[in-house]
Coordinates of C-alpha atoms in Angstrom, one line a residue:
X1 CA 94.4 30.7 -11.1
X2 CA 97.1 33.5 -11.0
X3 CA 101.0 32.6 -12.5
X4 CA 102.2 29.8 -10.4
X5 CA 104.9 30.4 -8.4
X6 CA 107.6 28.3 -6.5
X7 CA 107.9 28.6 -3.2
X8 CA 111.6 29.5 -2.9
X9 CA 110.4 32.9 -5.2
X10 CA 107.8 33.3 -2.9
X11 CA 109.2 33.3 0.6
X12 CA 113.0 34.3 0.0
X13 CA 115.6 33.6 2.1
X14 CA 118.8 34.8 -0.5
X15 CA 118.5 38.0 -2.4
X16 CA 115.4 40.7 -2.3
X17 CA 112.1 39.6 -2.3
X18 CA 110.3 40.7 -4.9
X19 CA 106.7 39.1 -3.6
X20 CA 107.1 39.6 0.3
X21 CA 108.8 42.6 0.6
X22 CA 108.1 44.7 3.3
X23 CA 109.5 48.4 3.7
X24 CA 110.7 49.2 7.0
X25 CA 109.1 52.2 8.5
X26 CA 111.7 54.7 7.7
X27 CA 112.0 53.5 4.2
X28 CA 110.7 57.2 2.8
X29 CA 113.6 58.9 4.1
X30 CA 116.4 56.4 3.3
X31 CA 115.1 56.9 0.1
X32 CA 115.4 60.0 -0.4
X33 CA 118.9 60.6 1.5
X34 CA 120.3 57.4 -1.2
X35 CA 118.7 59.7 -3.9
X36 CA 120.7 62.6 -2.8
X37 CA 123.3 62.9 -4.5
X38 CA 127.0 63.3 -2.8
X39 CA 125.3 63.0 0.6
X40 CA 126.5 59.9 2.6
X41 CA 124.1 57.7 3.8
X42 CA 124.7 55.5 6.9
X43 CA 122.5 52.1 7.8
X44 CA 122.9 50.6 11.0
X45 CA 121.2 47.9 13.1
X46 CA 121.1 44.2 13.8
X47 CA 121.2 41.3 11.9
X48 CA 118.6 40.0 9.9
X49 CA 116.8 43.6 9.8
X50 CA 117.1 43.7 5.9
X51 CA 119.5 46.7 5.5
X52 CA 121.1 45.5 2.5
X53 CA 117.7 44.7 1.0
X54 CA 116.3 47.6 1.5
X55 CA 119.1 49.3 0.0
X56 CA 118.8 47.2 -3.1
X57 CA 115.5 47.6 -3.4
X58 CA 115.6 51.2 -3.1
X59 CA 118.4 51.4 -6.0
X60 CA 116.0 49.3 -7.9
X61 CA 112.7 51.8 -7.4
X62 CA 114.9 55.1 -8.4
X63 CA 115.9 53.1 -11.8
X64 CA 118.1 55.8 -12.5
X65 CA 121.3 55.5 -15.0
X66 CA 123.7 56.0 -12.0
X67 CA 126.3 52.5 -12.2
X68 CA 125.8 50.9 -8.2
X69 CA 128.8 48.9 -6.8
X70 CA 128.3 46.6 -4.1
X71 CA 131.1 46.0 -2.0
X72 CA 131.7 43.8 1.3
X73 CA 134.7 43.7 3.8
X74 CA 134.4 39.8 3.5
X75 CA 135.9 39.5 -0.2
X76 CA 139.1 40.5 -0.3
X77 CA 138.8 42.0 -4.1
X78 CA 136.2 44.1 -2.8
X79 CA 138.2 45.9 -0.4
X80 CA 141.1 46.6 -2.7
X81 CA 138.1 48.1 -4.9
X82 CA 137.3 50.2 -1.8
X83 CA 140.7 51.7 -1.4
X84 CA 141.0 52.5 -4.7
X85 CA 137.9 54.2 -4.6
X86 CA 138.2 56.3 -1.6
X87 CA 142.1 56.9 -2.4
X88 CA 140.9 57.9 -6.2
X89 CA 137.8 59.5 -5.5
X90 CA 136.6 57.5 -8.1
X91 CA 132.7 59.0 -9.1
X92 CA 129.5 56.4 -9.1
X93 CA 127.7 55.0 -6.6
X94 CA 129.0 52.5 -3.8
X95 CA 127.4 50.3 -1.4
X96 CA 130.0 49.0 1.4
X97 CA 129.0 46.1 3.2
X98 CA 130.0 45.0 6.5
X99 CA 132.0 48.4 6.8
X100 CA 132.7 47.5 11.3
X101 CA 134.8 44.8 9.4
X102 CA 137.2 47.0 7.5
X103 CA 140.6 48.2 8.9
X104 CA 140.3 51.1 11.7
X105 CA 142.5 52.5 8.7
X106 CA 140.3 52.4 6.0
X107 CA 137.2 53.1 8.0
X108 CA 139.1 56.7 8.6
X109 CA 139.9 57.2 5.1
X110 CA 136.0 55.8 3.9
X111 CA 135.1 58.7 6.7
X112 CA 137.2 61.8 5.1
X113 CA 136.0 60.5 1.5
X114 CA 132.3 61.0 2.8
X115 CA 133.5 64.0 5.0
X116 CA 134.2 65.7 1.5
X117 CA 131.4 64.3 -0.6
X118 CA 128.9 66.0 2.5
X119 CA 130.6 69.4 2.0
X120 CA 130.6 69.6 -2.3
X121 CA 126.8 68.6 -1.8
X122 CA 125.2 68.1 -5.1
X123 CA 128.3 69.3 -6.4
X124 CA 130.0 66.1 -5.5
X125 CA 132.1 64.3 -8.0
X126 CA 133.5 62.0 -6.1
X127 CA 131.6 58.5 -4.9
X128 CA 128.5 58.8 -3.2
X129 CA 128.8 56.2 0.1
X130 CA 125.9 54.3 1.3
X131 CA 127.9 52.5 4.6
X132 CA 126.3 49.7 6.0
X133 CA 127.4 48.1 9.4
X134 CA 125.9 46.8 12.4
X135 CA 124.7 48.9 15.7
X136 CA 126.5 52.0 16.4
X137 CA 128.3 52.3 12.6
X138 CA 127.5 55.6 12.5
X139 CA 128.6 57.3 15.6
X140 CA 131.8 55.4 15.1
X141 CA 131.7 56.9 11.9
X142 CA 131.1 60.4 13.3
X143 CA 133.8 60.4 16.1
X144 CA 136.3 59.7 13.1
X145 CA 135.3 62.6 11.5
X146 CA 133.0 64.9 13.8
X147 CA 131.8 67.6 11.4
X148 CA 130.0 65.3 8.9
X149 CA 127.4 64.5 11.8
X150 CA 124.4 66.9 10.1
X151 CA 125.7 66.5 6.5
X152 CA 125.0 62.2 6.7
X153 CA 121.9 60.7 6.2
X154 CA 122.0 58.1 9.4
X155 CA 119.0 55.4 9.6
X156 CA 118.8 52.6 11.9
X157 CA 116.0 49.6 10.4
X158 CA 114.4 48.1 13.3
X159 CA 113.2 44.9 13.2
X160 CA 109.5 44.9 11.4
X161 CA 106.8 45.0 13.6
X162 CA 103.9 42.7 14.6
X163 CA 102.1 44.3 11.4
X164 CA 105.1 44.1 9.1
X165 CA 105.3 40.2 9.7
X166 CA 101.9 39.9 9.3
X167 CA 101.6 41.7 5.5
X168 CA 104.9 39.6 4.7
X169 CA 103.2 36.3 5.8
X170 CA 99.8 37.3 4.2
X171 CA 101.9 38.7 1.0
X172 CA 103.1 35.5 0.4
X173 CA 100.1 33.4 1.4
X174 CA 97.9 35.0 -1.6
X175 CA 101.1 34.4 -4.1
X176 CA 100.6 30.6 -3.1
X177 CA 97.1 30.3 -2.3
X178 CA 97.2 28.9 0.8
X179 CA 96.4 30.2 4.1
X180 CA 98.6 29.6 7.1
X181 CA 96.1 29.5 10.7
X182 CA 97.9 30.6 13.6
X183 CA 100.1 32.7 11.8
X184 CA 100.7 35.4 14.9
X185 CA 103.0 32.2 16.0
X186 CA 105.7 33.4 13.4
X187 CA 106.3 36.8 15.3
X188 CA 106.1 35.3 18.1
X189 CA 109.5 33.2 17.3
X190 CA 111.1 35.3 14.6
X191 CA 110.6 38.7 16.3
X192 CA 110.6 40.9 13.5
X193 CA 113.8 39.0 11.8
X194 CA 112.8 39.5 8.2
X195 CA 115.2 36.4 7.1
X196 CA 114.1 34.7 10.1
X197 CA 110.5 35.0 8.8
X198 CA 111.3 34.2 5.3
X199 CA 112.8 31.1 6.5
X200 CA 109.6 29.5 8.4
X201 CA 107.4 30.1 6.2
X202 CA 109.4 28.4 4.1
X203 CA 109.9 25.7 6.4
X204 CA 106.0 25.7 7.0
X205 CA 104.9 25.3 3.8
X206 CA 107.5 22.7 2.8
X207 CA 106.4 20.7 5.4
X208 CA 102.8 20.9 3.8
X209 CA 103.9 19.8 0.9
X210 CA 103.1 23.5 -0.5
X211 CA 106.1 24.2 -2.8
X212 CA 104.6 26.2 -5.5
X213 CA 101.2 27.9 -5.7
X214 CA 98.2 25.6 -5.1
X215 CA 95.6 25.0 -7.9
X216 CA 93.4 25.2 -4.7
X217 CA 93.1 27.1 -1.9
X218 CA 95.2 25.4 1.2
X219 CA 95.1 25.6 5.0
X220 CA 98.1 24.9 6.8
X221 CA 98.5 24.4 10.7
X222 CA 101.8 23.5 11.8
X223 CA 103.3 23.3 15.5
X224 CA 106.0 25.5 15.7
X225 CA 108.3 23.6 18.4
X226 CA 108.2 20.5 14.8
X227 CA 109.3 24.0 12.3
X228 CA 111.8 25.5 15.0
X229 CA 113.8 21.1 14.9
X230 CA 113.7 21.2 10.8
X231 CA 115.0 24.5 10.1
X232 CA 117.8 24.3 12.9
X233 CA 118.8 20.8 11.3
X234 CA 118.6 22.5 8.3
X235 CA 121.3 24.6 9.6
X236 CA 123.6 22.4 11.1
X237 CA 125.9 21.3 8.7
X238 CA 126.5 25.0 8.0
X239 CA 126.7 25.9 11.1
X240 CA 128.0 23.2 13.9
X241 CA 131.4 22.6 12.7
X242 CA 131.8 26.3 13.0
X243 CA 130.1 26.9 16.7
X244 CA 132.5 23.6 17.2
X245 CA 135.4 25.5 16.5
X246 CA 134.5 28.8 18.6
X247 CA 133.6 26.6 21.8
X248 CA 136.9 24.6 21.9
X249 CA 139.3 27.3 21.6
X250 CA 142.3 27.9 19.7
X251 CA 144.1 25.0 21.9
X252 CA 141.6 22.5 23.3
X253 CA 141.5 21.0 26.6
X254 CA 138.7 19.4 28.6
X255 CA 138.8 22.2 31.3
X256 CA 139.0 25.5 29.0
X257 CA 135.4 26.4 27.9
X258 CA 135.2 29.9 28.4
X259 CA 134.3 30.3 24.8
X260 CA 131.4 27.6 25.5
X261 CA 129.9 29.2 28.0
X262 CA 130.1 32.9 26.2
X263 CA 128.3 31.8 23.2
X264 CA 125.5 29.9 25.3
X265 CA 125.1 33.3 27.0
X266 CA 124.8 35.2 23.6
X267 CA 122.3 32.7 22.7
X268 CA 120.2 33.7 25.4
X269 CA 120.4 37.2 24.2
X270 CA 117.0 39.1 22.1
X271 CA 120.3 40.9 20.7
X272 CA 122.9 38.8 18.3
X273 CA 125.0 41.8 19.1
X274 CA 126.3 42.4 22.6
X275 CA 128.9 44.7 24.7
X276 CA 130.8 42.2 26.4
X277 CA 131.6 44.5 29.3
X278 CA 127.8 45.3 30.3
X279 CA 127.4 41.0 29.6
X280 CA 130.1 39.9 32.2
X281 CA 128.5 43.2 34.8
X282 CA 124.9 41.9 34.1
X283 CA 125.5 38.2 34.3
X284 CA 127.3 37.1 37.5
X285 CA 127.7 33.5 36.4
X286 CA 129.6 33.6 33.2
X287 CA 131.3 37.2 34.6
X288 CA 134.7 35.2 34.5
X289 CA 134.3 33.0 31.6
X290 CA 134.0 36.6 29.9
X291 CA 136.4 38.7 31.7
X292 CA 139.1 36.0 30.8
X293 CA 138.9 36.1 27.6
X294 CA 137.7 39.3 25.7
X295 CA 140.6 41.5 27.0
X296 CA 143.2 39.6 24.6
X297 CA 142.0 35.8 24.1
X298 CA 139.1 36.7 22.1
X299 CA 141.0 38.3 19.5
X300 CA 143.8 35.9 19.2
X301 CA 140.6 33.1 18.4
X302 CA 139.3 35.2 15.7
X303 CA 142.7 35.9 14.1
X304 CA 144.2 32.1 14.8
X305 CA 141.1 30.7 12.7
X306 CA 139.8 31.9 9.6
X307 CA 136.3 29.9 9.8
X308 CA 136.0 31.3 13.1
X309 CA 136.7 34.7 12.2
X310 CA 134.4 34.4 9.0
X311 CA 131.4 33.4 11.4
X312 CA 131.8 35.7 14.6
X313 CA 132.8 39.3 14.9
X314 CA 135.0 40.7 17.9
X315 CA 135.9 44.1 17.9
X316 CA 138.2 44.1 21.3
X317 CA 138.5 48.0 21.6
X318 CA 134.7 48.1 22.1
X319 CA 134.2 44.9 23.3
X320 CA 131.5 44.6 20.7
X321 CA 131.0 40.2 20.3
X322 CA 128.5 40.1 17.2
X323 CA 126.9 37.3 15.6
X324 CA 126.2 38.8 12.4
X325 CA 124.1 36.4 9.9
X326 CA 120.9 35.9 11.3
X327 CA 120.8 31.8 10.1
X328 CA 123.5 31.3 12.9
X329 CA 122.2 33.2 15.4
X330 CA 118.9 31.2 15.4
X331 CA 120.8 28.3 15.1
X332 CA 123.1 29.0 18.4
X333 CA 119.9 29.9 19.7
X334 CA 118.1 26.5 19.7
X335 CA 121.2 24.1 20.0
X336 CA 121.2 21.2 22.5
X337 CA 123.8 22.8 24.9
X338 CA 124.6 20.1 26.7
X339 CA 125.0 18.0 23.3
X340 CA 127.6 20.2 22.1
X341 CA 129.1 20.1 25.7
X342 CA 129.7 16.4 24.8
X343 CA 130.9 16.8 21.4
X344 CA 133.1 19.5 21.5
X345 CA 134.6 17.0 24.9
X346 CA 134.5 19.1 27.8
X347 CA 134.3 17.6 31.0
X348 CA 131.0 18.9 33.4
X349 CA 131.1 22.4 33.9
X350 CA 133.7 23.7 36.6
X351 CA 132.8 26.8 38.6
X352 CA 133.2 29.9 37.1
X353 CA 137.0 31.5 37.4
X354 CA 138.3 34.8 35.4
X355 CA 141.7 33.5 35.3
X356 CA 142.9 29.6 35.3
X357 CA 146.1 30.7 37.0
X358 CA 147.4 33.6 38.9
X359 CA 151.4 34.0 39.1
X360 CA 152.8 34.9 42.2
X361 CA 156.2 35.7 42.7
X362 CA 158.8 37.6 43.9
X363 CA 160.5 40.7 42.0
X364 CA 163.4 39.0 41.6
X365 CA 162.0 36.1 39.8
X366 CA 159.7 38.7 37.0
X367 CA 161.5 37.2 34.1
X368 CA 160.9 33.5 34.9
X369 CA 156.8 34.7 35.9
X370 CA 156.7 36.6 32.6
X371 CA 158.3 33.3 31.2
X372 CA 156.1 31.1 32.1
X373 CA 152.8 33.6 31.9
X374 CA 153.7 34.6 28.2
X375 CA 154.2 30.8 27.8
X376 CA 150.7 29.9 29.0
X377 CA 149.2 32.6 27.0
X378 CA 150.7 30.6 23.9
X379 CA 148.9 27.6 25.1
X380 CA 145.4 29.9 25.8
X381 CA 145.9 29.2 29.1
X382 CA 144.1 32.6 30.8
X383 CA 146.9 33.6 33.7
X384 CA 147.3 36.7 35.6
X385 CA 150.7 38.3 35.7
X386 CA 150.6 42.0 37.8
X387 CA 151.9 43.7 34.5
X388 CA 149.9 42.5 32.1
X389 CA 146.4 43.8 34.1
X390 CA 148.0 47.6 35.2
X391 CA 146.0 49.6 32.9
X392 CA 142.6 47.2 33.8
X393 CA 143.2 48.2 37.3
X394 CA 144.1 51.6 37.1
X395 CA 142.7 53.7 39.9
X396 CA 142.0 50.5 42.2
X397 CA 143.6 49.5 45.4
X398 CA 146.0 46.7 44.2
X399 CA 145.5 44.9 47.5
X400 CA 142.1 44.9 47.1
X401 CA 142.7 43.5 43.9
X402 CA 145.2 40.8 44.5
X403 CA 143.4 39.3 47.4
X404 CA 140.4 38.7 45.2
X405 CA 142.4 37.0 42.3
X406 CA 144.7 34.8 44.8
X407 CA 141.5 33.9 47.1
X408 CA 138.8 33.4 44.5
X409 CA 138.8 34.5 40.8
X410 CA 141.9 31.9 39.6
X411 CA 141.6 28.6 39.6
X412 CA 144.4 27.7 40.2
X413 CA 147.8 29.9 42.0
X414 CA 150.8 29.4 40.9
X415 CA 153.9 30.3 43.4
X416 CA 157.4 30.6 42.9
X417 CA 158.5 29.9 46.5
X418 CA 162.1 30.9 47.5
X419 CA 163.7 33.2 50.2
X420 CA 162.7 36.0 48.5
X421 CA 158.8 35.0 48.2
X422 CA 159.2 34.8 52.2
X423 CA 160.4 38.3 52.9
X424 CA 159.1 40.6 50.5
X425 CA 155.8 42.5 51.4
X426 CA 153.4 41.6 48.1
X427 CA 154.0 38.4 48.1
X428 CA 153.2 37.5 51.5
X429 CA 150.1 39.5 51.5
X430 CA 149.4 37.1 48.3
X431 CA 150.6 34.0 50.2
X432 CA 148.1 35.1 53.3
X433 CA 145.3 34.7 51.1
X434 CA 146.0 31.7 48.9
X435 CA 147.2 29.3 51.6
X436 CA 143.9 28.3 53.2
X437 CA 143.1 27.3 49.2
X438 CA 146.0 24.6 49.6
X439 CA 143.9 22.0 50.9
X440 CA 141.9 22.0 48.1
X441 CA 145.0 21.0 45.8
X442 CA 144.9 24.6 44.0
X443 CA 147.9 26.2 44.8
X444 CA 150.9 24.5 42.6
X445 CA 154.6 25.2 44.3
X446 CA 157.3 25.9 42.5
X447 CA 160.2 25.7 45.0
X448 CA 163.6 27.9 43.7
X449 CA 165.4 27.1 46.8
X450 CA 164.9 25.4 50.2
X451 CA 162.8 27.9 52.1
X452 CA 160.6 26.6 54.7
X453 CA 157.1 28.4 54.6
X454 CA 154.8 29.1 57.2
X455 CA 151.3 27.1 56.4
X456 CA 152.6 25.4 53.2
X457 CA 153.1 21.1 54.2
X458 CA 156.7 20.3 54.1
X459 CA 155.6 17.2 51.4
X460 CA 153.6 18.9 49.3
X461 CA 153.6 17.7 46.0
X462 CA 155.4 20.7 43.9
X463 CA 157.8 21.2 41.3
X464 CA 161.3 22.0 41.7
X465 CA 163.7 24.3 39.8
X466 CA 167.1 25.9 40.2
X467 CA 166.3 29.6 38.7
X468 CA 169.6 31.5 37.0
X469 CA 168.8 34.4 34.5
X470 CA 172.5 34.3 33.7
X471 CA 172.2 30.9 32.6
X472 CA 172.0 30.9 28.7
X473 CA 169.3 28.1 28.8
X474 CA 167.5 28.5 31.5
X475 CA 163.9 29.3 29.4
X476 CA 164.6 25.8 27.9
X477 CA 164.9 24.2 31.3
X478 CA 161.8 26.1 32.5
X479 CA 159.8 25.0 29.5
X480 CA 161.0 21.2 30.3
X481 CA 160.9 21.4 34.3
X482 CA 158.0 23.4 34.7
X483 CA 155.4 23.7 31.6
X484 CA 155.4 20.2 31.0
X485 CA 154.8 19.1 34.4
X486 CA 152.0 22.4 33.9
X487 CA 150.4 21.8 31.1
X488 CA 149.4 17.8 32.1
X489 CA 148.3 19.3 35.2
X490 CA 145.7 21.5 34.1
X491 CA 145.0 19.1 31.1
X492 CA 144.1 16.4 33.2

């Protein structure tokens, strides 16, 4: 019998391979363009497509005496290291990991470094850069710096195909002696997710009681709805306190789940990496879940919580949402839904609205509407107040605009009813539009004096304030008279 082997050696799921792996079809040229010295090499592409192995197992095959570095934007030692070497020019050879992670600031200076490595050639005695990053890394790279387009050895890695699955699975199957029957069933779920496959075979064969090589030959069936339950409950404790987290916001309440329904929508995705604007055009139902919350709300999540941040990637220029470790994304992509409805304690799922509240108001009253909108944006309360959307709307009709969010897109409208609110052209217009939404209880009043209004019931239930900017504490009546009274409201 050949050297026994455990299974965790065989089918790897941490690390490179050394028995099952497979080299992506463009492996040849990565090599040589890593070989080349100077030139700066850029790998791109989805998680769980085994850049980083490749790379490694590339270094490995040249065997050369050149020192390798490996650096990631997720350990904060590392990139101080990557400063100093792009700031020093520091020679040897330098992997950076994760590089859509790093600081648009460093990303320019990582950029001129390469930008000058590509023009000394094999002259270079600077580092030689082998970026890695997901989708589009390298034409971000290139619009940074434009002229290093023809000098950089860009690759994308694919997921493997039906064959590269197959010589992994059977690679592995002769290291353990075993046969697995039915084995097209792993590319069926995994896709061409190298880690992905890694990870049921392991599953498989555990579940066979096959951890090391067999003294005889084994055949093992398995059903893979049985292999899909263990490995994502394998995954859970990892994982669910973190989807927990991303789901519920950075302030709960029952009603917000925005962030719920985006990540059920990613899940649904072949892609763990999505553009949130084509999402919210191609999928009408969760269009204002999305819209409300990747302009500013996403970002604020990801920076307000450091395990969320450390498990999601949101890059709000680009609108690029990424789930980048391949575990979690086959976890999100087999969770009970409505489970995690329940534990994260949302109530049933409410129509579909881009902003909870829309402001609207007279010009005279802008400072207590920003007030109270800046205040609700504290609380993650999505709100629309006119200047905060300008540059989204640019080039629209506004009247177009604000009969859609005042008639349909907020949940609720919020006026600030006085003489002023009566007379003034906008916020009738507004007013004409949200009034027939009154008998469904969404509009909440706020009345500033005792104007009587058209269409609006005289003992409607509202909230009444006395609204003097020269007062010196008038925000501190507002935030007792009015966001109290608010926040129950839409917390209830």
């Amino acid at each position: 019998m050949a050297n026994v082997l455990f299974l965790e050696e065989v089918f790897r799921t941490e690390g490179v391979p050394e028995f099952t792996f497979v080299q992506p079809p463009n492996y040849n040229e990565i090599l040589l363009d890593v070989r080349r010295t100077g030139k700066p090499v850029i790998l791109e592409g989805q998680s769980g497509t085994g850049k980083t192995t490749t790379v490694r197992r590339i270094i490995e095959e040249l065997g050369d005496d050149a020192k390798t570095e490996y650096l990631t934007s997720r350990h904060a030692p590392d990139v101080t290291r990557i400063e100093v070497v792009v700031r020093e020019k520091i020679s040897g050879r330098f992997v950076i990991d994760d590089f859509h992670r790093l600081s648009s600031e460093l990303q320019e200076q990582i950029a001129d470094t390469a930008k000058l490595s590509a023009e000394q050639g094999d002259q270079a005695s600077g580092p030689k850069l082998i970026i890695i990053g997901i989708n589009q890394v390298g034409s971000e790279l290139i619009q940074l710096v434009p002229d290093i387009a023809k000098r950089t050895g860009i690759h994308k890695i694919a997921p493997g195909r039906k064959s590269d699955i197959t010589a992994l699975v059977q690679r592995g199957s002769e290291r353990l002696n075993i046969t697995i029957e039915n084995a097209e069933q792993v590319y069926e779920e995994t896709r061409g997710d190298y880690w992905l496959t890694q990870q049921i075979c392991q599953s498989i064969c555990a579940a066979a009681n096959v951890t090391k090589t067999a003294a005889e030959h084994t055949r093992i069936r398995f059903n893979i709805g049985d292999v899909r339950q263990r490995v994502v409950e394998r995954l859970r404790s990892a994982y669910y306190p973190a989807v927990k987290e991303f789901c519920r916001g950075r302030r709960f309440r029952p009603s917000n789940d925005p962030y719920f329904k985006l990540l059920r929508q990613v899940g649904s995705q072949e892609s763990s990496i999505v553009d949130l604007n084509e999402m919210a055009n191609a999928q009408p139902d969760v269009k204002g879940s999305i819209n409300n919350i990747k302009e500013r709300r996403l970002a604020v999540l990801m920076d307000s919580k450091p395990l969320v941040a450390r498990h999601f990637y949101y890059n709000s220029e680009t609108k690029t949402f990424a789930i980048e470790d391949p575990a979690l994304f086959y976890f999100i992509k087999h969770l009970d839904w409505n489970q995690l409805r329940q534990d994260c304690g949302f109530r049933e799922e409410s129509p579909d609205f881009e902003y909870e509240v829309a402001i609207s108001f007279a010009g005279e009253n802008r400072e207590l509407a920003r007030f109270i909108s800046e205040s609700l944006a504290a609380l993650d309360v999505s709100n629309f107040f006119d200047e905060m959307f300008e540059a989204n709307f640019l080039g629209k009709a506004w009247s177009e605009q604000f009969k859609e969010i005042f008639s349909k897109r907020s949940k609720y409208v919020l006026v600030l009813l006085d003489q002023y609110h009566a007379k003034k052209i906008w916020p009738t217009f507004e007013r004409e539009h949200f009034t027939p939404r009154i008998q469904d209880e969404s509009v909440i009043p706020i009345f500033l004096d005792d104007t009587k209004f058209v269409g609006i019931p005289s003992d409607i239930i509202g909230i009444k304030f006395k609204f003097d900017p020269n007062h010196s504490d008038w925000r501190g009546g507002a935030t007792d008279d009015i966001m109290m009274k608010l926040i129950d409201k839409l917390s209830s």
